[in-house]
Amino acid sequence: METKHIRNFSIIAHVDHGKSTLADRILEFTGTVKERDMTEQFLDQMDIERERGITIKAQAVRINYKADDGITYEFNLIDTPGHVDFSYEVSRSLQACEGALLVVDASQGVEAQTVAHAFLAADSGLELVPVINKIDLPASDPERVKKEIEEVIGIGAEDAILASAKEGIGTKEVLEAIVKKVPHPRGSSDARLKALIFDSWFDSYQGVVMLIRVFEGKIKTGMKIQLMSTGKTYEVKKLGIFSPRAIEVGEISTGEVGFVTAAIKEISEAKVGETITDALRSTDTPLSGFRVMKPMVFSGLYPIDPGDYEKLRDALR
């Protein structure tokens, strides 16, 4: 896919303003998920996310959308945490994008997390597309919310998209706005590899799975890669995309988003914000903004049988 036909975007919103529901409608409208396979809050795969209605893990879904101009675009929807405690994770996910849908509740208006994440997006240089959601509610007041967006966040909202994710209103307008307003990725696929890890988790069969955005060059199965903060090298075992189920691919090129496995055994070796490069032809400068994450939750755990301490420690790791 040519980079001019790629759009990488996120959805940012205050908790319960309809972010996950809008993502569901986009997946449905584009046929990425068949109606019979659809579950409410599809991108929220963790049980606690469904239970609380919040998004904790960033998810990256590739969507093919044939626009009104007749061109089929590759959308990468990078779903970010909605809660302010996850600001570093949000900032890394936003760094993987060129634009963001700013979703605001038509009755509640602009709230604290909306402002915090909007400023994070603006600091990352993203194009913000305002979407006023829940216009079907009796208490909705889109004109008031437009003024709030302009006064509090400081972006034009006259052309804000009026939507009801629950009712499926405005979904097509949102998709067309992504095509027209979100910039396409920059960078050359012939350059030295430079890719960002914006999420990672441990899989007992494959080791660490890393969600990445390629900014320069391309990453291929079997190539030797280097993690720039540690200098450690690995061989790429598997590459793939989520659409929304995992699909293996041979390479991920400039502007694209996907996942990588490289038989990495410790999650601590693939930190969020880390830069991946080609071990044999490395880039000179890593991507900016990397830092070691601070834990947000602390818990004291101990086994009933002291002899199980080593097993508990290994399991937690």
PDB file of C-alpha atoms in Angstrom:
ATOM      1  CA  MET A   1       0.000   0.000   0.000  1.00  0.00           C
ATOM      2  CA  GLU A   2       1.338   3.462  -0.932  1.00  0.00           C
ATOM      3  CA  THR A   3       1.808   5.693   2.102  1.00  0.00           C
ATOM      4  CA  LYS A   4      -0.510   8.335   0.566  1.00  0.00           C
ATOM      5  CA  HIS A   5      -3.377   5.833   0.950  1.00  0.00           C
ATOM      6  CA  ILE A   6      -2.622   5.010   4.608  1.00  0.00           C
ATOM      7  CA  ARG A   7      -4.304   6.741   7.549  1.00  0.00           C
ATOM      8  CA  ASN A   8      -3.204   6.080  11.128  1.00  0.00           C
ATOM      9  CA  PHE A   9      -5.583   7.472  13.708  1.00  0.00           C
ATOM     10  CA  SER A  10      -6.752   7.137  17.280  1.00  0.00           C
ATOM     11  CA  ILE A  11      -9.985   7.902  19.118  1.00  0.00           C
ATOM     12  CA  ILE A  12      -9.654  10.025  22.244  1.00  0.00           C
ATOM     13  CA  ALA A  13     -12.447  10.790  24.680  1.00  0.00           C
ATOM     14  CA  HIS A  14     -13.464  11.045  28.318  1.00  0.00           C
ATOM     15  CA  VAL A  15     -14.614   7.784  29.918  1.00  0.00           C
ATOM     16  CA  ASP A  16     -18.141   6.817  28.767  1.00  0.00           C
ATOM     17  CA  HIS A  17     -18.346   9.375  25.953  1.00  0.00           C
ATOM     18  CA  GLY A  18     -18.705   6.563  23.396  1.00  0.00           C
ATOM     19  CA  LYS A  19     -15.157   5.878  22.194  1.00  0.00           C
ATOM     20  CA  SER A  20     -15.422   2.069  22.152  1.00  0.00           C
ATOM     21  CA  THR A  21     -18.934   2.168  20.665  1.00  0.00           C
ATOM     22  CA  LEU A  22     -17.742   4.411  17.810  1.00  0.00           C
ATOM     23  CA  ALA A  23     -14.879   1.971  17.165  1.00  0.00           C
ATOM     24  CA  ASP A  24     -17.459  -0.830  16.996  1.00  0.00           C
ATOM     25  CA  ARG A  25     -19.548   1.089  14.425  1.00  0.00           C
ATOM     26  CA  ILE A  26     -16.453   1.748  12.261  1.00  0.00           C
ATOM     27  CA  LEU A  27     -15.579  -1.976  12.298  1.00  0.00           C
ATOM     28  CA  GLU A  28     -19.163  -2.858  11.373  1.00  0.00           C
ATOM     29  CA  PHE A  29     -19.618  -0.217   8.653  1.00  0.00           C
ATOM     30  CA  THR A  30     -16.401  -1.208   6.848  1.00  0.00           C
ATOM     31  CA  GLY A  31     -17.169  -4.931   7.104  1.00  0.00           C
ATOM     32  CA  THR A  32     -14.001  -5.530   9.130  1.00  0.00           C
ATOM     33  CA  VAL A  33     -16.137  -7.465  11.624  1.00  0.00           C
ATOM     34  CA  LYS A  34     -19.218  -9.314  10.431  1.00  0.00           C
ATOM     35  CA  GLU A  35     -22.413  -8.527  12.337  1.00  0.00           C
ATOM     36  CA  ARG A  36     -22.721 -12.110  13.589  1.00  0.00           C
ATOM     37  CA  ASP A  37     -19.218 -11.905  15.119  1.00  0.00           C
ATOM     38  CA  MET A  38     -19.765  -8.502  16.704  1.00  0.00           C
ATOM     39  CA  THR A  39     -19.696  -8.130  20.474  1.00  0.00           C
ATOM     40  CA  GLU A  40     -20.233  -4.873  22.309  1.00  0.00           C
ATOM     41  CA  GLN A  41     -16.925  -3.037  22.846  1.00  0.00           C
ATOM     42  CA  PHE A  42     -15.132  -5.370  20.428  1.00  0.00           C
ATOM     43  CA  LEU A  43     -11.689  -3.840  20.966  1.00  0.00           C
ATOM     44  CA  ASP A  44     -11.917  -4.259  24.735  1.00  0.00           C
ATOM     45  CA  GLN A  45     -10.677  -7.841  25.021  1.00  0.00           C
ATOM     46  CA  MET A  46      -9.747  -7.876  28.705  1.00  0.00           C
ATOM     47  CA  ASP A  47     -12.542  -8.899  31.095  1.00  0.00           C
ATOM     48  CA  ILE A  48     -11.952  -5.902  33.371  1.00  0.00           C
ATOM     49  CA  GLU A  49     -12.265  -3.541  30.369  1.00  0.00           C
ATOM     50  CA  ARG A  50     -15.710  -4.901  29.522  1.00  0.00           C
ATOM     51  CA  GLU A  51     -16.782  -4.915  33.169  1.00  0.00           C
ATOM     52  CA  ARG A  52     -15.730  -1.317  33.873  1.00  0.00           C
ATOM     53  CA  GLY A  53     -16.283   0.072  30.375  1.00  0.00           C
ATOM     54  CA  ILE A  54     -12.730   1.413  30.114  1.00  0.00           C
ATOM     55  CA  THR A  55      -9.964   0.647  27.634  1.00  0.00           C
ATOM     56  CA  ILE A  56      -6.672  -0.393  29.220  1.00  0.00           C
ATOM     57  CA  LYS A  57      -4.652  -2.145  26.496  1.00  0.00           C
ATOM     58  CA  ALA A  58      -4.001  -0.346  23.218  1.00  0.00           C
ATOM     59  CA  GLN A  59      -5.302  -2.330  20.252  1.00  0.00           C
ATOM     60  CA  ALA A  60      -4.400  -1.804  16.604  1.00  0.00           C
ATOM     61  CA  VAL A  61      -6.848  -2.856  13.918  1.00  0.00           C
ATOM     62  CA  ARG A  62      -6.305  -2.592  10.156  1.00  0.00           C
ATOM     63  CA  ILE A  63      -9.412  -1.530   8.241  1.00  0.00           C
ATOM     64  CA  ASN A  64      -9.862  -1.300   4.460  1.00  0.00           C
ATOM     65  CA  TYR A  65     -12.262   1.466   3.467  1.00  0.00           C
ATOM     66  CA  LYS A  66     -13.376   2.321  -0.068  1.00  0.00           C
ATOM     67  CA  ALA A  67     -13.993   6.054   0.044  1.00  0.00           C
ATOM     68  CA  ASP A  68     -16.295   8.230  -2.051  1.00  0.00           C
ATOM     69  CA  ASP A  69     -13.311   9.088  -4.299  1.00  0.00           C
ATOM     70  CA  GLY A  70     -13.193   5.414  -5.390  1.00  0.00           C
ATOM     71  CA  ILE A  71      -9.846   4.696  -3.686  1.00  0.00           C
ATOM     72  CA  THR A  72      -9.474   1.958  -1.084  1.00  0.00           C
ATOM     73  CA  TYR A  73      -7.592   3.292   1.945  1.00  0.00           C
ATOM     74  CA  GLU A  74      -5.753   1.371   4.643  1.00  0.00           C
ATOM     75  CA  PHE A  75      -6.869   2.669   8.042  1.00  0.00           C
ATOM     76  CA  ASN A  76      -4.987   1.687  11.195  1.00  0.00           C
ATOM     77  CA  LEU A  77      -7.215   2.371  14.203  1.00  0.00           C
ATOM     78  CA  ILE A  78      -5.018   2.528  17.285  1.00  0.00           C
ATOM     79  CA  ASP A  79      -7.317   2.303  20.284  1.00  0.00           C
ATOM     80  CA  THR A  80      -5.806   4.020  23.321  1.00  0.00           C
ATOM     81  CA  PRO A  81      -6.448   3.908  27.066  1.00  0.00           C
ATOM     82  CA  GLY A  82      -9.137   6.410  28.053  1.00  0.00           C
ATOM     83  CA  HIS A  83      -8.079   6.957  31.651  1.00  0.00           C
ATOM     84  CA  VAL A  84      -5.719   9.765  32.617  1.00  0.00           C
ATOM     85  CA  ASP A  85      -3.508   7.403  34.692  1.00  0.00           C
ATOM     86  CA  PHE A  86      -2.318   5.841  31.442  1.00  0.00           C
ATOM     87  CA  SER A  87      -0.986   9.110  29.993  1.00  0.00           C
ATOM     88  CA  TYR A  88       2.429   7.700  28.967  1.00  0.00           C
ATOM     89  CA  GLU A  89       0.812   4.746  27.160  1.00  0.00           C
ATOM     90  CA  VAL A  90      -1.588   7.173  25.475  1.00  0.00           C
ATOM     91  CA  SER A  91       1.295   9.409  24.364  1.00  0.00           C
ATOM     92  CA  ARG A  92       3.127   6.431  22.771  1.00  0.00           C
ATOM     93  CA  SER A  93      -0.019   5.261  20.998  1.00  0.00           C
ATOM     94  CA  LEU A  94      -0.643   8.806  19.754  1.00  0.00           C
ATOM     95  CA  GLN A  95       2.949   9.004  18.500  1.00  0.00           C
ATOM     96  CA  ALA A  96       2.064   6.103  16.177  1.00  0.00           C
ATOM     97  CA  CYS A  97      -0.728   8.211  14.590  1.00  0.00           C
ATOM     98  CA  GLU A  98      -1.090  11.255  12.351  1.00  0.00           C
ATOM     99  CA  GLY A  99      -4.597  12.132  13.492  1.00  0.00           C
ATOM    100  CA  ALA A 100      -7.215  11.591  16.184  1.00  0.00           C
ATOM    101  CA  LEU A 101     -10.989  11.636  16.454  1.00  0.00           C
ATOM    102  CA  LEU A 102     -11.871  13.855  19.417  1.00  0.00           C
ATOM    103  CA  VAL A 103     -15.134  12.384  20.712  1.00  0.00           C
ATOM    104  CA  VAL A 104     -17.222  14.582  23.031  1.00  0.00           C
ATOM    105  CA  ASP A 105     -20.603  13.734  24.607  1.00  0.00           C
ATOM    106  CA  ALA A 106     -23.331  16.008  23.169  1.00  0.00           C
ATOM    107  CA  SER A 107     -24.920  16.481  26.606  1.00  0.00           C
ATOM    108  CA  GLN A 108     -21.953  16.387  29.036  1.00  0.00           C
ATOM    109  CA  GLY A 109     -19.599  18.430  26.880  1.00  0.00           C
ATOM    110  CA  VAL A 110     -15.828  18.761  27.282  1.00  0.00           C
ATOM    111  CA  GLU A 111     -14.475  17.034  30.416  1.00  0.00           C
ATOM    112  CA  ALA A 112     -11.070  16.759  32.088  1.00  0.00           C
ATOM    113  CA  GLN A 113      -9.710  13.668  30.297  1.00  0.00           C
ATOM    114  CA  THR A 114     -10.859  15.029  26.939  1.00  0.00           C
ATOM    115  CA  VAL A 115      -8.735  18.122  27.525  1.00  0.00           C
ATOM    116  CA  ALA A 116      -5.703  16.179  28.821  1.00  0.00           C
ATOM    117  CA  HIS A 117      -5.661  13.768  25.872  1.00  0.00           C
ATOM    118  CA  ALA A 118      -6.420  16.502  23.326  1.00  0.00           C
ATOM    119  CA  PHE A 119      -3.383  18.451  24.528  1.00  0.00           C
ATOM    120  CA  LEU A 120      -1.267  15.266  24.377  1.00  0.00           C
ATOM    121  CA  ALA A 121      -2.438  14.756  20.786  1.00  0.00           C
ATOM    122  CA  ALA A 122      -1.750  18.390  19.882  1.00  0.00           C
ATOM    123  CA  ASP A 123       1.749  18.152  21.420  1.00  0.00           C
ATOM    124  CA  SER A 124       2.356  15.093  19.213  1.00  0.00           C
ATOM    125  CA  GLY A 125       1.378  17.153  16.155  1.00  0.00           C
ATOM    126  CA  LEU A 126      -1.809  15.221  15.393  1.00  0.00           C
ATOM    127  CA  GLU A 127      -4.682  16.552  13.322  1.00  0.00           C
ATOM    128  CA  LEU A 128      -7.774  16.607  15.575  1.00  0.00           C
ATOM    129  CA  VAL A 129     -11.184  15.805  14.065  1.00  0.00           C
ATOM    130  CA  PRO A 130     -13.998  16.754  16.516  1.00  0.00           C
ATOM    131  CA  VAL A 131     -16.946  14.333  16.740  1.00  0.00           C
ATOM    132  CA  ILE A 132     -19.967  15.240  18.881  1.00  0.00           C
ATOM    133  CA  ASN A 133     -21.472  11.922  19.948  1.00  0.00           C
ATOM    134  CA  LYS A 134     -24.812  10.892  21.523  1.00  0.00           C
ATOM    135  CA  ILE A 135     -26.872  13.454  19.596  1.00  0.00           C
ATOM    136  CA  ASP A 136     -29.850  11.066  20.020  1.00  0.00           C
ATOM    137  CA  LEU A 137     -30.078  11.866  23.750  1.00  0.00           C
ATOM    138  CA  PRO A 138     -32.851  14.286  24.855  1.00  0.00           C
ATOM    139  CA  ALA A 139     -30.346  16.440  26.760  1.00  0.00           C
ATOM    140  CA  SER A 140     -27.945  16.822  23.801  1.00  0.00           C
ATOM    141  CA  ASP A 141     -26.887  20.369  22.888  1.00  0.00           C
ATOM    142  CA  PRO A 142     -24.387  20.184  19.990  1.00  0.00           C
ATOM    143  CA  GLU A 143     -24.103  23.964  19.523  1.00  0.00           C
ATOM    144  CA  ARG A 144     -23.099  24.478  23.156  1.00  0.00           C
ATOM    145  CA  VAL A 145     -20.564  21.635  22.895  1.00  0.00           C
ATOM    146  CA  LYS A 146     -19.075  23.122  19.711  1.00  0.00           C
ATOM    147  CA  LYS A 147     -18.436  26.374  21.589  1.00  0.00           C
ATOM    148  CA  GLU A 148     -16.896  24.455  24.501  1.00  0.00           C
ATOM    149  CA  ILE A 149     -14.515  22.623  22.160  1.00  0.00           C
ATOM    150  CA  GLU A 150     -13.417  25.918  20.595  1.00  0.00           C
ATOM    151  CA  GLU A 151     -13.048  27.770  23.912  1.00  0.00           C
ATOM    152  CA  VAL A 152     -11.520  25.022  26.080  1.00  0.00           C
ATOM    153  CA  ILE A 153      -9.436  23.027  23.589  1.00  0.00           C
ATOM    154  CA  GLY A 154      -8.833  25.810  21.050  1.00  0.00           C
ATOM    155  CA  ILE A 155      -9.647  24.039  17.785  1.00  0.00           C
ATOM    156  CA  GLY A 156     -12.325  24.916  15.231  1.00  0.00           C
ATOM    157  CA  ALA A 157     -15.518  22.933  15.758  1.00  0.00           C
ATOM    158  CA  GLU A 158     -17.912  24.538  13.270  1.00  0.00           C
ATOM    159  CA  ASP A 159     -17.563  21.474  11.018  1.00  0.00           C
ATOM    160  CA  ALA A 160     -17.648  18.971  13.904  1.00  0.00           C
ATOM    161  CA  ILE A 161     -19.315  15.700  12.910  1.00  0.00           C
ATOM    162  CA  LEU A 162     -22.638  15.077  14.657  1.00  0.00           C
ATOM    163  CA  ALA A 163     -22.975  11.396  15.497  1.00  0.00           C
ATOM    164  CA  SER A 164     -24.698   8.763  17.540  1.00  0.00           C
ATOM    165  CA  ALA A 165     -22.411   5.740  17.725  1.00  0.00           C
ATOM    166  CA  LYS A 166     -25.172   3.794  19.447  1.00  0.00           C
ATOM    167  CA  GLU A 167     -27.606   4.404  16.570  1.00  0.00           C
ATOM    168  CA  GLY A 168     -24.970   4.308  13.813  1.00  0.00           C
ATOM    169  CA  ILE A 169     -25.550   7.966  12.848  1.00  0.00           C
ATOM    170  CA  GLY A 170     -22.586   9.821  11.324  1.00  0.00           C
ATOM    171  CA  THR A 171     -20.290   6.804  10.861  1.00  0.00           C
ATOM    172  CA  LYS A 172     -19.750   7.374   7.122  1.00  0.00           C
ATOM    173  CA  GLU A 173     -19.084  11.079   7.722  1.00  0.00           C
ATOM    174  CA  VAL A 174     -16.423  10.107  10.285  1.00  0.00           C
ATOM    175  CA  LEU A 175     -14.710   7.763   7.791  1.00  0.00           C
ATOM    176  CA  GLU A 176     -14.726  10.400   5.028  1.00  0.00           C
ATOM    177  CA  ALA A 177     -13.290  12.978   7.461  1.00  0.00           C
ATOM    178  CA  ILE A 178     -10.416  10.596   8.250  1.00  0.00           C
ATOM    179  CA  VAL A 179      -9.617  10.350   4.515  1.00  0.00           C
ATOM    180  CA  LYS A 180      -9.773  14.117   3.952  1.00  0.00           C
ATOM    181  CA  LYS A 181      -8.367  15.550   7.200  1.00  0.00           C
ATOM    182  CA  VAL A 182      -5.880  13.041   8.669  1.00  0.00           C
ATOM    183  CA  PRO A 183      -2.453  13.379   6.957  1.00  0.00           C
ATOM    184  CA  HIS A 184      -0.850  10.331   5.384  1.00  0.00           C
ATOM    185  CA  PRO A 185       2.419   8.974   6.884  1.00  0.00           C
ATOM    186  CA  ARG A 186       5.802  10.350   5.820  1.00  0.00           C
ATOM    187  CA  GLY A 187       9.020   8.427   5.414  1.00  0.00           C
ATOM    188  CA  SER A 188      10.761   6.163   2.921  1.00  0.00           C
ATOM    189  CA  SER A 189      10.601   2.355   2.784  1.00  0.00           C
ATOM    190  CA  ASP A 190      14.201   2.402   1.434  1.00  0.00           C
ATOM    191  CA  ALA A 191      15.562   4.116   4.555  1.00  0.00           C
ATOM    192  CA  ARG A 192      17.040   2.328   7.578  1.00  0.00           C
ATOM    193  CA  LEU A 193      14.445   0.660   9.774  1.00  0.00           C
ATOM    194  CA  LYS A 194      12.978   2.795  12.537  1.00  0.00           C
ATOM    195  CA  ALA A 195       9.882   1.389  14.298  1.00  0.00           C
ATOM    196  CA  LEU A 196       8.112   2.296  17.538  1.00  0.00           C
ATOM    197  CA  ILE A 197       6.857  -0.233  20.109  1.00  0.00           C
ATOM    198  CA  PHE A 198       3.605   1.266  21.423  1.00  0.00           C
ATOM    199  CA  ASP A 199       2.367  -1.799  23.300  1.00  0.00           C
ATOM    200  CA  SER A 200       3.666  -5.242  24.281  1.00  0.00           C
ATOM    201  CA  TRP A 201       2.483  -8.283  26.188  1.00  0.00           C
ATOM    202  CA  PHE A 202       3.695 -11.776  27.016  1.00  0.00           C
ATOM    203  CA  ASP A 203       2.359 -14.853  25.220  1.00  0.00           C
ATOM    204  CA  SER A 204       3.286 -18.229  26.715  1.00  0.00           C
ATOM    205  CA  TYR A 205       3.731 -19.765  23.230  1.00  0.00           C
ATOM    206  CA  GLN A 206       5.435 -16.946  21.310  1.00  0.00           C
ATOM    207  CA  GLY A 207       7.188 -14.920  23.983  1.00  0.00           C
ATOM    208  CA  VAL A 208       6.747 -11.138  23.955  1.00  0.00           C
ATOM    209  CA  VAL A 209       4.358  -9.797  21.302  1.00  0.00           C
ATOM    210  CA  MET A 210       5.123  -6.192  20.293  1.00  0.00           C
ATOM    211  CA  LEU A 211       2.677  -3.809  18.614  1.00  0.00           C
ATOM    212  CA  ILE A 212       4.712  -1.547  16.321  1.00  0.00           C
ATOM    213  CA  ARG A 213       4.413   1.399  13.934  1.00  0.00           C
ATOM    214  CA  VAL A 214       7.090   1.565  11.206  1.00  0.00           C
ATOM    215  CA  PHE A 215       8.293   5.144  10.584  1.00  0.00           C
ATOM    216  CA  GLU A 216      11.147   4.381   8.184  1.00  0.00           C
ATOM    217  CA  GLY A 217      12.232   1.326   6.223  1.00  0.00           C
ATOM    218  CA  LYS A 218      10.566  -2.070   6.484  1.00  0.00           C
ATOM    219  CA  ILE A 219      10.694  -5.052   8.815  1.00  0.00           C
ATOM    220  CA  LYS A 220      10.669  -8.608   7.418  1.00  0.00           C
ATOM    221  CA  THR A 221      10.317 -12.113   8.814  1.00  0.00           C
ATOM    222  CA  GLY A 222      13.746 -13.630   9.539  1.00  0.00           C
ATOM    223  CA  MET A 223      15.658 -10.332   9.726  1.00  0.00           C
ATOM    224  CA  LYS A 224      17.860  -9.424  12.689  1.00  0.00           C
ATOM    225  CA  ILE A 225      16.525  -6.500  14.722  1.00  0.00           C
ATOM    226  CA  GLN A 226      18.004  -4.429  17.541  1.00  0.00           C
ATOM    227  CA  LEU A 227      16.226  -2.720  20.452  1.00  0.00           C
ATOM    228  CA  MET A 228      18.000   0.615  20.712  1.00  0.00           C
ATOM    229  CA  SER A 229      17.784   1.318  24.462  1.00  0.00           C
ATOM    230  CA  THR A 230      19.373  -2.039  25.397  1.00  0.00           C
ATOM    231  CA  GLY A 231      21.377  -2.837  22.249  1.00  0.00           C
ATOM    232  CA  LYS A 232      20.105  -6.430  22.312  1.00  0.00           C
ATOM    233  CA  THR A 233      19.494  -8.211  18.998  1.00  0.00           C
ATOM    234  CA  TYR A 234      16.858 -10.758  18.036  1.00  0.00           C
ATOM    235  CA  GLU A 235      15.574 -12.560  14.954  1.00  0.00           C
ATOM    236  CA  VAL A 236      12.027 -11.755  13.792  1.00  0.00           C
ATOM    237  CA  LYS A 237       9.984 -14.961  14.061  1.00  0.00           C
ATOM    238  CA  LYS A 238       6.546 -13.687  13.075  1.00  0.00           C
ATOM    239  CA  LEU A 239       4.982 -10.525  11.667  1.00  0.00           C
ATOM    240  CA  GLY A 240       1.297  -9.824  11.404  1.00  0.00           C
ATOM    241  CA  ILE A 241      -1.622  -7.432  11.493  1.00  0.00           C
ATOM    242  CA  PHE A 242      -4.911  -7.443  13.371  1.00  0.00           C
ATOM    243  CA  SER A 243      -7.926  -7.193  11.073  1.00  0.00           C
ATOM    244  CA  PRO A 244      -9.234  -7.638  13.760  1.00  0.00           C
ATOM    245  CA  ARG A 245      -8.063 -11.259  14.148  1.00  0.00           C
ATOM    246  CA  ALA A 246      -4.329 -11.912  13.780  1.00  0.00           C
ATOM    247  CA  ILE A 247      -3.163 -12.407  10.166  1.00  0.00           C
ATOM    248  CA  GLU A 248       0.488 -13.251   9.420  1.00  0.00           C
ATOM    249  CA  VAL A 249       2.328 -11.148   6.813  1.00  0.00           C
ATOM    250  CA  GLY A 250       5.830 -11.272   5.329  1.00  0.00           C
ATOM    251  CA  GLU A 251       6.734  -7.629   5.963  1.00  0.00           C
ATOM    252  CA  ILE A 252       5.467  -4.398   7.489  1.00  0.00           C
ATOM    253  CA  SER A 253       6.535  -1.265   5.622  1.00  0.00           C
ATOM    254  CA  THR A 254       6.762   2.489   6.231  1.00  0.00           C
ATOM    255  CA  GLY A 255       3.578   3.981   7.658  1.00  0.00           C
ATOM    256  CA  GLU A 256       2.067   0.618   8.560  1.00  0.00           C
ATOM    257  CA  VAL A 257       1.121  -0.872  11.919  1.00  0.00           C
ATOM    258  CA  GLY A 258       1.322  -4.506  13.042  1.00  0.00           C
ATOM    259  CA  PHE A 259       2.786  -6.956  15.532  1.00  0.00           C
ATOM    260  CA  VAL A 260       6.176  -8.643  15.848  1.00  0.00           C
ATOM    261  CA  THR A 261       7.430 -11.666  17.774  1.00  0.00           C
ATOM    262  CA  ALA A 262      11.146 -12.422  18.127  1.00  0.00           C
ATOM    263  CA  ALA A 263      11.377 -15.093  20.860  1.00  0.00           C
ATOM    264  CA  ILE A 264      11.892 -12.384  23.531  1.00  0.00           C
ATOM    265  CA  LYS A 265      11.368 -14.051  26.910  1.00  0.00           C
ATOM    266  CA  GLU A 266      11.094 -11.035  29.233  1.00  0.00           C
ATOM    267  CA  ILE A 267       8.430  -8.327  28.866  1.00  0.00           C
ATOM    268  CA  SER A 268      10.911  -5.891  30.449  1.00  0.00           C
ATOM    269  CA  GLU A 269      13.117  -6.185  27.323  1.00  0.00           C
ATOM    270  CA  ALA A 270      10.423  -4.762  25.012  1.00  0.00           C
ATOM    271  CA  LYS A 271       9.399  -1.550  26.735  1.00  0.00           C
ATOM    272  CA  VAL A 272       6.655   0.734  25.441  1.00  0.00           C
ATOM    273  CA  GLY A 273       8.297   3.636  23.569  1.00  0.00           C
ATOM    274  CA  GLU A 274      11.334   1.575  22.534  1.00  0.00           C
ATOM    275  CA  THR A 275      12.765   1.981  19.014  1.00  0.00           C
ATOM    276  CA  ILE A 276      13.400  -1.088  16.836  1.00  0.00           C
ATOM    277  CA  THR A 277      16.039  -0.918  14.081  1.00  0.00           C
ATOM    278  CA  ASP A 278      17.864  -3.251  11.694  1.00  0.00           C
ATOM    279  CA  ALA A 279      20.745  -4.928  13.575  1.00  0.00           C
ATOM    280  CA  LEU A 280      22.898  -5.021  10.405  1.00  0.00           C
ATOM    281  CA  ARG A 281      22.002  -1.528   9.132  1.00  0.00           C
ATOM    282  CA  SER A 282      20.914   0.452  12.145  1.00  0.00           C
ATOM    283  CA  THR A 283      19.518   3.971  12.260  1.00  0.00           C
ATOM    284  CA  ASP A 284      21.591   6.663  13.987  1.00  0.00           C
ATOM    285  CA  THR A 285      18.852   8.229  16.114  1.00  0.00           C
ATOM    286  CA  PRO A 286      16.036   6.534  18.053  1.00  0.00           C
ATOM    287  CA  LEU A 287      12.516   7.959  18.105  1.00  0.00           C
ATOM    288  CA  SER A 288      12.084  10.666  20.739  1.00  0.00           C
ATOM    289  CA  GLY A 289      10.134  10.512  23.986  1.00  0.00           C
ATOM    290  CA  PHE A 290      11.171   7.112  25.364  1.00  0.00           C
ATOM    291  CA  ARG A 291      11.194   6.742  29.138  1.00  0.00           C
ATOM    292  CA  VAL A 292      10.789   3.932  31.627  1.00  0.00           C
ATOM    293  CA  MET A 293       7.143   3.700  32.748  1.00  0.00           C
ATOM    294  CA  LYS A 294       6.219   4.338  36.361  1.00  0.00           C
ATOM    295  CA  PRO A 295       3.963   1.745  38.012  1.00  0.00           C
ATOM    296  CA  MET A 296       0.476   3.101  38.774  1.00  0.00           C
ATOM    297  CA  VAL A 297      -0.772   0.239  40.957  1.00  0.00           C
ATOM    298  CA  PHE A 298       1.075  -1.292  43.908  1.00  0.00           C
ATOM    299  CA  SER A 299       0.064  -4.523  45.593  1.00  0.00           C
ATOM    300  CA  GLY A 300       1.526  -6.723  48.316  1.00  0.00           C
ATOM    301  CA  LEU A 301       1.218 -10.451  47.557  1.00  0.00           C
ATOM    302  CA  TYR A 302       2.591 -13.486  49.352  1.00  0.00           C
ATOM    303  CA  PRO A 303       2.034 -17.251  48.975  1.00  0.00           C
ATOM    304  CA  ILE A 304       0.372 -19.238  51.775  1.00  0.00           C
ATOM    305  CA  ASP A 305       3.221 -21.745  51.516  1.00  0.00           C
ATOM    306  CA  PRO A 306       6.589 -19.915  51.700  1.00  0.00           C
ATOM    307  CA  GLY A 307       8.053 -22.640  49.506  1.00  0.00           C
ATOM    308  CA  ASP A 308       5.963 -21.322  46.605  1.00  0.00           C
ATOM    309  CA  TYR A 309       7.646 -17.907  46.642  1.00  0.00           C
ATOM    310  CA  GLU A 310       9.842 -18.574  43.579  1.00  0.00           C
ATOM    311  CA  LYS A 311       6.844 -19.846  41.574  1.00  0.00           C
ATOM    312  CA  LEU A 312       4.777 -16.762  42.494  1.00  0.00           C
ATOM    313  CA  ARG A 313       7.606 -14.397  41.552  1.00  0.00           C
ATOM    314  CA  ASP A 314       8.123 -16.103  38.171  1.00  0.00           C
ATOM    315  CA  ALA A 315       4.373 -16.138  37.474  1.00  0.00           C
ATOM    316  CA  LEU A 316       4.072 -12.389  38.176  1.00  0.00           C
ATOM    317  CA  ARG A 317       7.011 -11.636  35.896  1.00  0.00           C
TER     318      ARG A 317
END
